[in-house]
XYZ file of N, CA and C in Angstrom:
780
model
N 224.654 163.181 44.044
C 225.223 161.916 45.223
C 226.306 162.508 45.766
N 227.232 163.502 45.028
C 228.280 164.026 45.638
C 227.822 164.805 46.888
N 226.724 165.472 46.740
C 226.179 166.617 48.030
C 225.791 165.662 49.031
N 225.268 164.360 48.605
C 224.825 163.588 49.966
C 226.102 162.958 50.545
N 227.133 162.480 49.800
C 228.247 162.062 50.368
C 229.019 162.954 51.246
N 229.035 164.238 50.825
C 229.646 165.310 51.553
C 228.994 165.564 52.790
N 227.446 165.508 52.785
C 226.737 165.782 53.970
C 227.060 164.591 54.965
N 227.072 163.327 54.592
C 227.255 162.149 55.195
C 228.541 162.171 56.160
N 229.700 162.690 55.208
C 230.924 162.981 55.709
C 230.973 164.005 56.955
N 230.417 165.102 56.704
C 230.292 166.009 57.644
C 229.568 165.701 58.965
N 228.695 164.880 58.970
C 228.036 164.413 60.188
C 228.881 163.308 60.905
N 229.612 162.581 60.266
C 230.531 161.460 60.768
C 231.557 162.395 61.442
N 232.170 163.334 60.885
C 233.102 164.086 61.504
C 232.589 164.708 62.658
N 231.508 165.258 62.583
C 230.914 165.936 63.913
C 230.978 164.951 65.011
N 230.227 163.822 64.878
C 229.940 162.745 65.851
C 231.299 162.178 66.460
N 232.440 162.206 65.492
C 233.553 161.635 65.911
C 234.347 162.318 67.074
N 233.953 163.680 67.125
C 234.538 164.655 68.255
C 233.630 164.492 69.516
N 232.770 163.750 69.583
C 231.738 163.647 70.873
C 232.114 162.193 71.395
N 232.037 162.162 72.663
C 232.160 160.965 73.380
C 231.112 159.912 73.122
N 229.672 160.353 72.979
C 228.846 159.153 72.624
C 227.925 159.544 71.701
N 227.193 158.820 70.863
C 226.298 159.257 70.013
C 225.206 158.129 69.612
N 224.089 158.373 69.394
C 223.078 157.365 69.206
C 223.139 157.147 67.733
N 223.643 155.823 67.167
C 223.826 155.582 65.944
C 222.398 155.385 65.366
N 221.426 154.923 65.849
C 220.220 154.821 65.303
C 219.689 156.147 64.858
N 219.926 157.405 65.479
C 219.456 158.740 65.167
C 220.499 159.171 64.064
N 221.692 158.894 64.152
C 222.392 159.086 63.035
C 222.055 158.571 61.734
N 221.689 157.274 61.800
C 221.391 156.443 60.566
C 220.187 157.293 60.064
N 219.086 157.356 60.965
C 217.776 158.028 60.692
C 218.279 159.487 59.976
N 219.115 160.317 60.256
C 219.294 161.372 59.720
C 219.824 161.234 58.313
N 220.725 160.195 58.114
C 221.168 160.094 56.729
C 219.985 159.620 55.930
N 219.327 158.851 56.399
C 218.088 158.084 55.669
C 217.085 159.444 55.174
N 217.052 160.237 56.000
C 216.223 161.657 55.670
C 216.878 162.105 54.589
N 218.078 162.405 54.559
C 218.852 163.172 53.747
C 218.939 162.632 52.308
N 218.908 161.066 52.454
C 218.828 160.322 50.975
C 217.453 160.418 50.400
N 216.343 160.594 51.634
C 215.005 160.732 50.935
C 214.529 162.162 50.117
N 215.282 163.056 51.121
C 215.274 164.480 50.531
C 215.697 164.521 49.132
N 216.907 164.021 49.000
C 217.496 164.204 47.539
C 216.647 163.661 46.570
N 215.838 162.639 47.004
C 215.209 161.757 45.717
C 213.716 161.770 45.712
N 213.154 162.723 46.571
C 211.649 163.002 46.812
C 211.109 163.462 45.289
N 209.966 162.710 44.889
C 209.314 163.064 43.713
C 208.399 164.403 44.026
N 208.015 164.944 42.997
C 207.040 166.045 43.296
C 205.759 165.696 44.071
N 205.327 164.485 43.703
C 204.143 163.995 44.298
C 204.196 163.710 45.829
N 205.616 163.290 46.168
C 205.757 162.957 47.580
C 205.849 164.375 48.361
N 206.505 165.376 47.727
C 206.513 166.503 48.323
C 205.294 167.256 48.667
N 204.330 167.212 47.545
C 203.025 167.735 47.604
C 202.254 166.923 48.751
N 202.290 165.752 48.964
C 201.875 164.934 50.069
C 202.181 165.507 51.294
N 203.527 165.417 51.553
C 204.088 166.024 52.825
C 203.653 167.399 52.991
N 203.571 168.168 52.366
C 203.213 169.537 52.462
C 201.695 169.723 52.822
N 201.115 168.825 52.044
C 199.502 168.596 52.469
C 199.293 168.168 53.733
N 199.915 167.313 54.308
C 199.821 166.787 55.637
C 199.861 168.028 56.544
N 201.070 168.983 56.256
C 201.302 170.169 57.170
C 200.023 171.201 57.119
N 199.623 171.329 55.895
C 198.521 172.327 55.627
C 197.388 171.970 56.184
N 196.987 170.600 56.231
C 195.770 170.026 56.868
C 195.847 170.262 58.294
N 197.097 169.984 58.861
C 197.332 170.346 60.333
C 197.109 171.975 60.521
N 197.707 172.779 59.827
C 197.455 174.301 60.039
C 196.164 174.806 59.792
N 195.387 174.320 58.861
C 193.885 174.640 58.798
C 193.243 174.150 60.153
N 193.472 173.020 60.554
C 192.886 172.845 61.921
C 193.097 173.385 63.022
N 194.403 174.057 63.006
C 194.842 174.931 64.201
C 194.583 176.441 63.961
N 194.133 176.857 62.920
C 193.783 178.354 62.402
C 192.284 178.210 62.395
N 191.852 179.856 62.250
C 190.574 180.342 62.238
C 190.260 180.392 60.752
N 189.675 179.332 60.003
C 189.374 179.568 58.742
C 187.943 179.961 58.553
N 187.954 181.130 57.839
C 186.491 181.702 57.924
C 185.799 180.905 56.704
N 184.332 181.024 57.095
C 183.479 180.088 56.190
C 183.036 180.796 54.922
N 182.289 179.985 54.204
C 182.033 180.676 52.770
C 181.153 181.850 52.808
N 180.446 181.983 53.977
C 179.584 182.801 54.157
C 180.201 184.253 54.618
N 181.139 184.162 54.911
C 182.014 185.503 55.466
C 182.450 186.309 54.264
N 182.319 187.814 54.601
C 182.663 188.718 53.560
C 184.020 188.648 53.086
N 185.040 188.267 53.903
C 186.386 188.032 53.439
C 186.720 186.926 52.393
N 185.835 185.888 52.805
C 185.975 184.595 52.074
C 185.237 184.957 50.566
N 184.189 185.773 50.442
C 183.356 186.184 49.368
C 184.304 186.809 48.451
N 184.968 187.680 48.924
C 185.932 188.805 48.284
C 186.967 187.863 47.648
N 187.509 186.822 48.551
C 188.707 186.130 47.820
C 187.974 185.323 46.559
N 186.885 184.559 46.780
C 186.311 183.693 45.937
C 186.043 184.481 44.473
N 185.572 185.770 44.653
C 185.527 186.537 43.630
C 186.626 187.004 42.857
N 187.544 187.423 43.415
C 188.898 187.839 43.027
C 189.578 186.546 42.276
N 189.530 185.146 42.878
C 190.225 184.135 42.316
C 189.456 183.261 41.493
N 188.101 183.716 41.081
C 187.156 182.828 40.206
C 187.963 182.426 38.891
N 187.818 181.268 38.665
C 188.455 180.696 37.445
C 189.878 180.122 37.514
N 190.339 180.558 38.800
C 191.679 179.785 38.971
C 191.807 178.499 39.639
N 191.961 177.711 38.884
C 191.594 176.333 39.434
C 192.783 175.522 39.501
N 194.111 175.730 38.708
C 195.218 174.920 38.919
C 196.307 175.787 38.313
N 197.496 175.359 38.647
C 198.808 175.781 38.320
C 199.854 174.566 37.941
N 200.409 174.696 36.892
C 201.533 173.624 36.535
C 200.849 172.217 36.760
N 199.511 172.122 36.554
C 198.692 170.857 36.824
C 198.461 170.532 38.216
N 198.539 171.448 39.006
C 198.464 171.198 40.544
C 197.043 171.976 40.885
N 195.724 171.332 41.354
C 194.843 171.960 41.589
C 194.920 173.040 42.769
N 194.362 174.225 42.637
C 194.285 175.247 43.722
C 193.239 175.289 44.668
N 193.607 175.478 45.806
C 192.471 175.910 46.812
C 192.830 176.983 47.589
N 191.749 177.730 47.846
C 191.864 179.195 48.504
C 191.270 179.165 49.735
N 191.859 179.721 50.976
C 191.170 179.896 52.243
C 191.631 181.113 52.774
N 190.715 181.662 53.677
C 191.253 182.869 54.574
C 191.356 182.309 55.903
N 192.488 182.970 56.464
C 192.609 182.870 57.929
C 192.318 184.282 58.734
N 191.381 184.191 59.576
C 191.276 185.263 60.530
C 192.497 185.464 61.226
N 193.332 186.488 60.830
C 194.572 186.729 61.532
C 195.012 187.909 61.016
N 195.464 188.957 62.146
C 195.905 190.276 61.763
C 197.246 190.353 61.406
N 197.554 189.521 60.513
C 199.000 189.594 60.031
C 198.811 190.006 58.533
N 199.862 190.960 58.051
C 199.985 191.054 56.507
C 200.690 189.999 56.047
N 200.086 189.027 55.400
C 200.696 187.903 54.921
C 199.907 187.060 53.907
N 200.387 186.386 53.176
C 199.577 185.329 52.394
C 200.867 184.530 51.737
N 200.502 183.175 51.491
C 201.531 182.185 50.957
C 200.780 181.077 50.270
N 201.421 180.368 49.343
C 201.136 179.394 48.509
C 202.046 178.238 48.652
N 201.508 177.055 48.754
C 202.108 175.779 49.003
C 202.300 174.847 47.975
N 203.172 173.908 47.914
C 203.485 173.066 46.791
C 202.222 172.169 46.542
N 201.316 172.010 47.281
C 200.298 171.368 47.222
C 199.044 171.850 46.301
N 199.237 173.065 46.200
C 198.218 173.932 45.608
C 197.389 174.828 46.678
N 197.796 174.661 47.862
C 197.025 175.565 48.898
C 197.419 177.005 48.981
N 196.352 177.799 48.793
C 196.707 179.115 48.878
C 195.986 179.656 50.232
N 196.801 180.301 51.027
C 196.104 180.713 52.140
C 196.324 182.255 52.369
N 195.362 183.278 52.753
C 195.291 184.624 52.760
C 194.927 185.054 54.027
N 195.747 186.044 54.831
C 195.171 186.372 56.085
C 194.424 187.499 55.929
N 193.423 187.863 56.967
C 192.606 188.959 56.840
C 193.258 190.139 57.045
N 194.470 190.227 57.711
C 195.412 191.454 57.940
C 195.855 191.940 56.547
N 196.070 191.182 55.452
C 196.664 191.797 54.300
C 195.494 192.124 53.439
N 194.227 191.583 53.558
C 193.177 191.903 52.784
C 192.548 193.208 53.315
N 192.744 193.607 54.671
C 192.270 194.830 55.307
C 193.130 196.043 54.625
N 194.354 195.863 54.244
C 195.125 197.076 53.801
C 195.532 196.889 52.333
N 194.855 196.029 51.583
C 195.069 196.136 50.139
C 193.988 196.297 49.348
N 194.082 196.864 48.123
C 192.689 196.905 47.177
C 192.795 195.532 46.407
N 191.683 195.206 45.606
C 191.715 193.922 45.047
C 192.861 193.686 44.031
N 193.326 194.883 43.181
C 194.274 194.699 42.374
C 195.518 194.510 43.009
N 195.958 195.116 43.995
C 197.108 194.840 45.034
C 197.027 193.570 45.439
N 195.995 193.054 45.901
C 195.895 191.755 46.576
C 196.046 190.542 45.493
N 195.492 190.937 44.390
C 195.638 189.909 43.242
C 197.328 189.737 42.850
N 197.912 190.950 42.809
C 199.382 190.889 42.734
C 200.016 190.028 43.666
N 199.800 190.017 45.005
C 200.507 189.246 45.783
C 200.089 187.957 45.702
N 198.839 187.501 45.425
C 198.462 186.193 45.263
C 199.024 185.529 44.090
N 199.272 186.316 42.880
C 200.058 185.960 41.592
C 201.310 185.702 41.865
N 202.166 186.532 42.728
C 203.472 186.360 43.169
C 203.553 184.998 43.891
N 202.766 184.793 44.899
C 202.933 183.548 45.842
C 202.652 182.279 44.802
N 201.644 182.129 43.874
C 201.159 181.126 43.168
C 202.672 180.900 42.141
N 203.216 182.157 41.767
C 204.491 182.125 40.865
C 205.599 181.204 41.578
N 205.745 181.348 43.013
C 206.736 180.305 43.536
C 206.419 178.993 43.373
N 205.015 178.581 43.431
C 204.604 177.266 43.179
C 204.778 176.753 41.709
N 204.541 177.751 40.768
C 204.733 177.452 39.390
C 206.145 177.258 39.006
N 206.808 178.020 39.716
C 208.613 177.806 39.379
C 209.111 176.873 40.321
N 208.243 176.000 40.951
C 208.878 175.098 41.786
C 209.677 175.398 42.855
N 209.779 176.903 43.120
C 210.700 177.409 44.261
C 210.047 176.584 45.629
N 208.868 176.340 45.946
C 208.316 175.935 47.215
C 208.800 174.408 47.282
N 208.925 173.704 46.177
C 209.431 172.320 46.405
C 210.836 172.302 46.638
N 211.446 173.143 46.137
C 212.841 173.204 46.518
C 213.251 173.649 47.880
N 212.325 174.362 48.497
C 212.463 174.853 49.954
C 212.210 173.779 50.775
N 211.158 172.872 50.327
C 210.593 171.591 50.919
C 211.924 170.722 51.004
N 212.658 170.533 50.067
C 213.847 169.778 49.868
C 214.871 170.101 50.826
N 215.129 171.389 50.647
C 216.247 172.156 51.567
C 215.896 172.076 53.096
N 214.462 172.011 53.477
C 214.202 171.715 54.854
C 214.314 170.536 55.354
N 214.049 169.519 54.589
C 214.309 168.006 54.933
C 215.801 167.816 55.088
N 216.651 168.381 54.207
C 218.145 168.144 54.449
C 218.619 168.827 55.595
N 218.009 170.054 56.030
C 218.364 170.581 57.078
C 217.987 169.972 58.290
N 216.627 169.260 58.407
C 216.334 168.545 59.334
C 217.391 167.246 59.578
N 217.698 166.753 58.478
C 218.576 165.531 58.748
C 220.031 165.959 59.163
N 220.442 167.143 58.773
C 221.666 167.580 59.500
C 221.604 167.763 61.121
N 220.346 168.283 61.276
C 220.057 168.573 62.883
C 219.928 167.142 63.433
N 219.379 166.249 62.791
C 219.147 164.795 63.418
C 220.650 164.238 63.741
N 221.523 164.651 62.916
C 222.932 164.113 63.110
C 223.643 164.774 64.439
N 223.517 165.896 64.501
C 223.802 166.712 65.704
C 222.948 166.202 66.881
N 221.790 166.069 66.623
C 220.947 165.607 67.916
C 221.382 164.211 68.554
N 221.981 163.387 67.634
C 222.377 162.034 68.292
C 223.488 162.273 69.441
N 224.020 163.438 69.469
C 225.060 163.655 70.719
C 224.495 164.546 71.565
N 223.095 164.678 71.473
C 222.423 165.702 72.361
C 221.017 165.607 72.574
N 220.619 164.966 73.571
C 219.213 164.919 73.706
C 218.339 166.228 73.817
N 218.936 167.204 74.189
C 218.377 168.584 74.256
C 218.029 169.062 72.686
N 219.061 168.832 72.007
C 218.698 169.399 70.458
C 217.826 168.362 69.766
N 217.735 167.218 70.243
C 216.800 166.160 69.570
C 215.133 166.651 69.836
N 215.030 167.294 70.876
C 213.556 167.709 71.158
C 213.202 168.714 69.911
N 214.026 169.490 69.344
C 213.849 170.648 68.584
C 213.562 170.018 67.164
N 214.022 168.741 66.889
C 214.078 168.302 65.474
C 213.150 167.089 65.071
N 212.500 166.570 66.122
C 211.734 165.301 66.035
C 210.591 165.508 65.066
N 209.931 166.709 65.031
C 208.788 166.881 64.259
C 209.107 167.216 62.695
N 208.962 166.456 61.984
C 209.212 166.701 60.489
C 208.092 167.749 60.101
N 206.993 167.761 60.539
C 205.729 168.585 60.155
C 206.337 169.821 60.591
N 206.951 170.209 61.566
C 207.435 171.514 62.204
C 208.546 172.001 61.110
N 209.238 171.048 60.578
C 210.407 171.547 59.800
C 209.453 171.956 58.396
N 208.487 171.368 58.013
C 207.834 171.698 56.865
C 207.221 173.042 57.179
N 206.634 173.260 58.186
C 206.051 174.345 58.455
C 206.970 175.609 58.409
N 208.193 175.414 58.924
C 209.284 176.496 58.916
C 209.614 176.829 57.553
N 209.666 175.713 56.769
C 210.137 176.072 55.338
C 209.071 176.714 54.533
N 207.789 176.433 54.985
C 206.670 177.450 54.189
C 206.575 178.605 54.787
N 206.522 179.007 56.025
C 206.136 180.053 56.544
C 207.287 181.073 56.672
N 208.520 180.299 56.622
C 209.705 181.367 56.679
C 210.797 181.190 55.480
N 209.954 180.885 54.472
C 210.893 180.774 53.172
C 211.764 181.876 52.895
N 213.145 181.461 52.450
C 213.727 182.652 52.212
C 214.346 182.261 50.642
N 213.598 182.969 49.743
C 213.936 182.765 48.292
C 215.007 183.763 47.931
N 215.764 183.358 46.810
C 217.003 184.101 46.330
C 216.362 185.131 45.438
N 217.230 186.248 44.960
C 216.741 187.232 44.519
C 216.243 186.887 43.008
N 216.830 185.816 42.514
C 216.425 185.304 41.164
C 215.101 184.675 41.331
N 214.817 183.926 42.336
C 213.446 183.428 42.475
C 212.366 184.621 42.812
N 212.718 185.490 43.596
C 211.876 186.396 43.803
C 211.565 187.316 42.425
N 212.608 187.604 41.729
C 212.280 188.330 40.369
C 211.378 187.313 39.494
N 211.566 186.179 39.363
C 210.798 185.153 38.735
C 209.310 185.418 39.297
N 208.980 185.348 40.463
C 207.712 185.395 41.014
C 207.092 186.368 40.729
N 207.859 187.606 40.743
C 207.361 188.976 40.499
C 206.748 189.020 38.992
N 207.545 188.661 38.116
C 207.231 188.516 36.738
C 206.209 187.593 36.535
N 205.895 186.568 37.265
C 204.809 185.642 37.219
C 203.506 186.488 37.580
N 203.591 187.320 38.799
C 202.306 187.911 39.250
C 202.197 189.022 38.231
N 202.977 189.609 37.677
C 202.998 190.618 36.865
C 201.885 189.928 35.546
N 202.388 188.913 35.094
C 201.916 188.401 33.777
C 200.602 187.764 34.280
N 200.347 187.253 35.613
C 199.194 186.809 35.942
C 198.073 188.001 36.091
N 198.437 189.194 36.556
C 197.433 190.243 36.490
C 197.131 190.446 35.096
N 197.826 190.509 34.142
C 197.499 190.899 32.770
C 196.699 189.642 32.294
N 196.831 188.596 32.715
C 195.973 187.474 32.150
C 194.490 187.330 32.626
N 194.551 188.032 33.747
C 192.913 188.127 34.235
C 192.477 189.386 34.007
N 193.009 190.204 33.076
C 192.536 191.426 32.650
C 192.681 192.616 33.666
N 193.814 192.533 34.803
C 193.945 193.351 35.746
C 195.285 194.329 35.184
N 195.235 195.736 35.744
C 196.398 196.424 35.625
C 197.721 195.889 36.318
N 198.650 195.739 35.616
C 199.876 195.141 36.309
C 200.546 195.907 37.351
N 200.039 197.214 37.238
C 200.624 198.141 38.366
C 200.590 197.669 39.603
N 199.359 196.738 39.865
C 199.151 196.232 40.992
C 200.239 195.482 41.737
N 201.230 195.070 41.065
C 202.500 194.366 41.708
C 203.439 195.402 42.189
N 203.584 196.317 41.482
C 204.389 197.651 42.300
C 203.758 198.256 43.421
N 202.476 198.453 43.184
C 201.463 198.892 44.208
C 201.460 198.264 45.656
N 201.440 196.945 45.405
C 201.298 196.147 46.413
C 202.511 196.162 47.416
N 203.927 196.176 46.735
C 204.899 196.304 47.424
C 204.986 197.758 48.144
N 204.653 198.751 47.467
C 204.540 200.130 47.860
C 203.635 199.856 49.291
N 202.508 199.423 49.323
C 201.684 199.373 50.429
C 202.143 198.647 51.541
N 202.952 197.729 51.174
C 203.527 196.707 52.338
C 204.750 197.729 53.018
N 205.530 198.519 52.192
C 206.519 199.441 52.625
C 205.823 200.393 53.595
N 204.493 200.971 53.218
C 203.749 201.842 54.062
C 203.346 201.277 55.584
N 202.840 200.187 55.215
C 202.348 199.321 56.485
C 203.623 199.144 57.492
N 204.603 198.627 56.824
C 205.914 198.416 57.679
C 206.361 199.603 58.396
N 206.289 200.837 57.786
C 206.739 201.834 58.639
C 205.817 202.559 59.731
N 204.727 201.804 59.858
C 203.830 202.088 60.812
C 204.101 201.592 62.073
N 203.153 201.305 63.049
C 203.286 200.713 64.347
C 202.207 199.692 64.548
N 202.281 198.912 65.774
C 201.108 197.818 65.979
C 201.688 196.537 65.322
N 200.592 195.787 65.290
C 200.759 194.256 64.998
C 200.938 194.097 63.583
N 200.338 194.961 62.811
C 200.184 194.920 61.280
C 201.631 195.388 60.914
N 202.227 196.450 61.409
C 203.380 196.754 61.111
C 204.495 195.851 61.255
N 204.383 195.089 62.553
C 205.566 194.270 62.828
C 205.378 192.998 61.915
N 204.160 192.487 61.441
C 203.951 191.372 60.429
C 204.674 191.871 59.033
N 204.342 193.053 58.549
C 204.800 193.400 57.378
C 206.332 193.578 57.356
N 206.976 194.259 58.625
C 208.277 194.175 58.697
C 209.054 192.721 58.508
N 208.431 191.837 59.191
C 208.721 190.555 58.864
C 208.679 189.788 57.661
N 207.539 190.240 56.878
C 207.621 189.866 55.588
C 208.475 190.557 54.810
N 208.994 191.840 55.011
C 209.977 192.518 54.361
C 211.336 191.749 54.534
N 211.580 191.290 55.722
C 212.888 190.778 55.977
C 213.302 189.414 55.029
N 212.134 188.873 54.459
C 212.078 187.799 53.876
C 212.042 187.965 52.392
N 211.852 189.321 52.005
C 211.576 189.861 50.592
C 212.694 190.849 50.295
N 213.980 190.610 49.960
C 214.771 191.665 49.909
C 214.881 192.515 48.764
N 215.446 193.595 48.517
C 215.701 194.724 47.598
C 214.106 194.930 46.973
N 213.534 195.511 48.123
C 212.035 195.884 47.762
C 212.038 197.136 46.812
N 212.686 198.234 46.995
C 212.765 199.293 46.081
C 213.067 198.978 44.834
N 214.076 198.204 44.521
C 214.358 197.834 43.217
C 213.428 196.838 42.550
N 212.449 196.227 43.121
C 211.724 195.522 42.604
C 210.562 196.184 42.273
N 210.096 197.311 43.287
C 208.840 198.355 43.024
C 209.437 199.072 41.616
N 210.638 199.582 41.621
C 211.089 200.280 40.522
C 210.891 199.217 39.097
N 211.484 198.087 39.106
C 211.511 197.271 37.841
C 210.081 197.184 37.619
N 208.773 196.602 38.386
C 207.696 196.526 38.037
C 207.048 197.771 37.470
N 207.269 198.953 38.213
C 206.592 200.369 37.777
C 207.167 200.516 36.406
N 208.507 200.448 36.040
C 209.056 200.817 34.566
C 208.736 199.864 33.670
N 208.143 198.541 33.967
C 207.785 197.589 33.210
C 206.121 198.049 32.623
N 205.515 198.355 33.686
C 204.184 198.750 33.387
C 203.941 199.939 32.509
N 204.908 200.947 33.008
C 204.968 201.928 32.226
C 205.098 202.006 30.679
N 206.406 201.162 30.433
C 206.773 200.885 29.117
C 205.889 200.147 28.342
N 204.965 199.377 29.007
C 203.922 198.661 28.298
C 202.630 199.600 28.040
N 202.694 200.674 28.402
C 201.300 201.657 28.255
C 200.337 201.632 29.171
N 200.623 201.113 30.389
C 199.733 201.156 31.525
C 199.905 202.179 32.343
N 198.490 202.682 32.811
C 198.647 203.953 33.589
C 198.357 203.488 35.216
N 199.188 204.119 36.070
C 198.836 204.009 37.389
C 197.560 204.345 37.779
N 196.979 203.356 38.535
C 195.586 203.640 39.171
C 195.696 204.672 40.053
N 194.568 205.292 40.420
C 194.678 206.616 41.311
C 194.852 205.870 42.761
N 194.367 204.711 42.986
C 194.714 203.856 44.290
C 194.852 202.448 44.270
């Protein structure tokens, strides 16, 4: 409640310095803020599902008969839910080194990352992304996104130009999903989840460390994949530390590093 009152005071202070403002848009911004603070998990999942449905329609989703999809189905066989949320997996034909999981259980993997990673490394990445869902990090990002959207609505009430950038809630949700910035603690929690995930499916947990190493290697190259990997690294800080932590843990637990 204190956070919401502080937000409202800030918006009022902002518009008081302007000659004119749209009270309706200002009220709408405050309403969005209030809704974001009180969103249930079910509501978050429903909003995210609307965005993922739109993204699927706009992307090239590979069919079940495609070799990439068959590979993903084999790797994720038996993975049906996390934290009570049903999981669904799809492959996007896109030369980006990327994968993400959403609060509604949707997991999307790009062909670009499948091209450069072994099965074990890819599973490590998938486990890490699912970890963000299991730890409710994605839901927190969604709420933060709506609060940000509300703040921009308040500013937009003084400027029609800014309003065109903030009218689409689906766009705000998409930015939260595709450009999520997790804290070091959240990334460490997701790393640990991915590590345990690999062990739970009978895979060598070295896959976590090796997936980060592979991303580093790709990011150091050139071309579209390197650019995508560099963008991914910008949202995943302290990569060297994370590699070392996962490698030391696997070694301490008696796992041998695979040849590749």
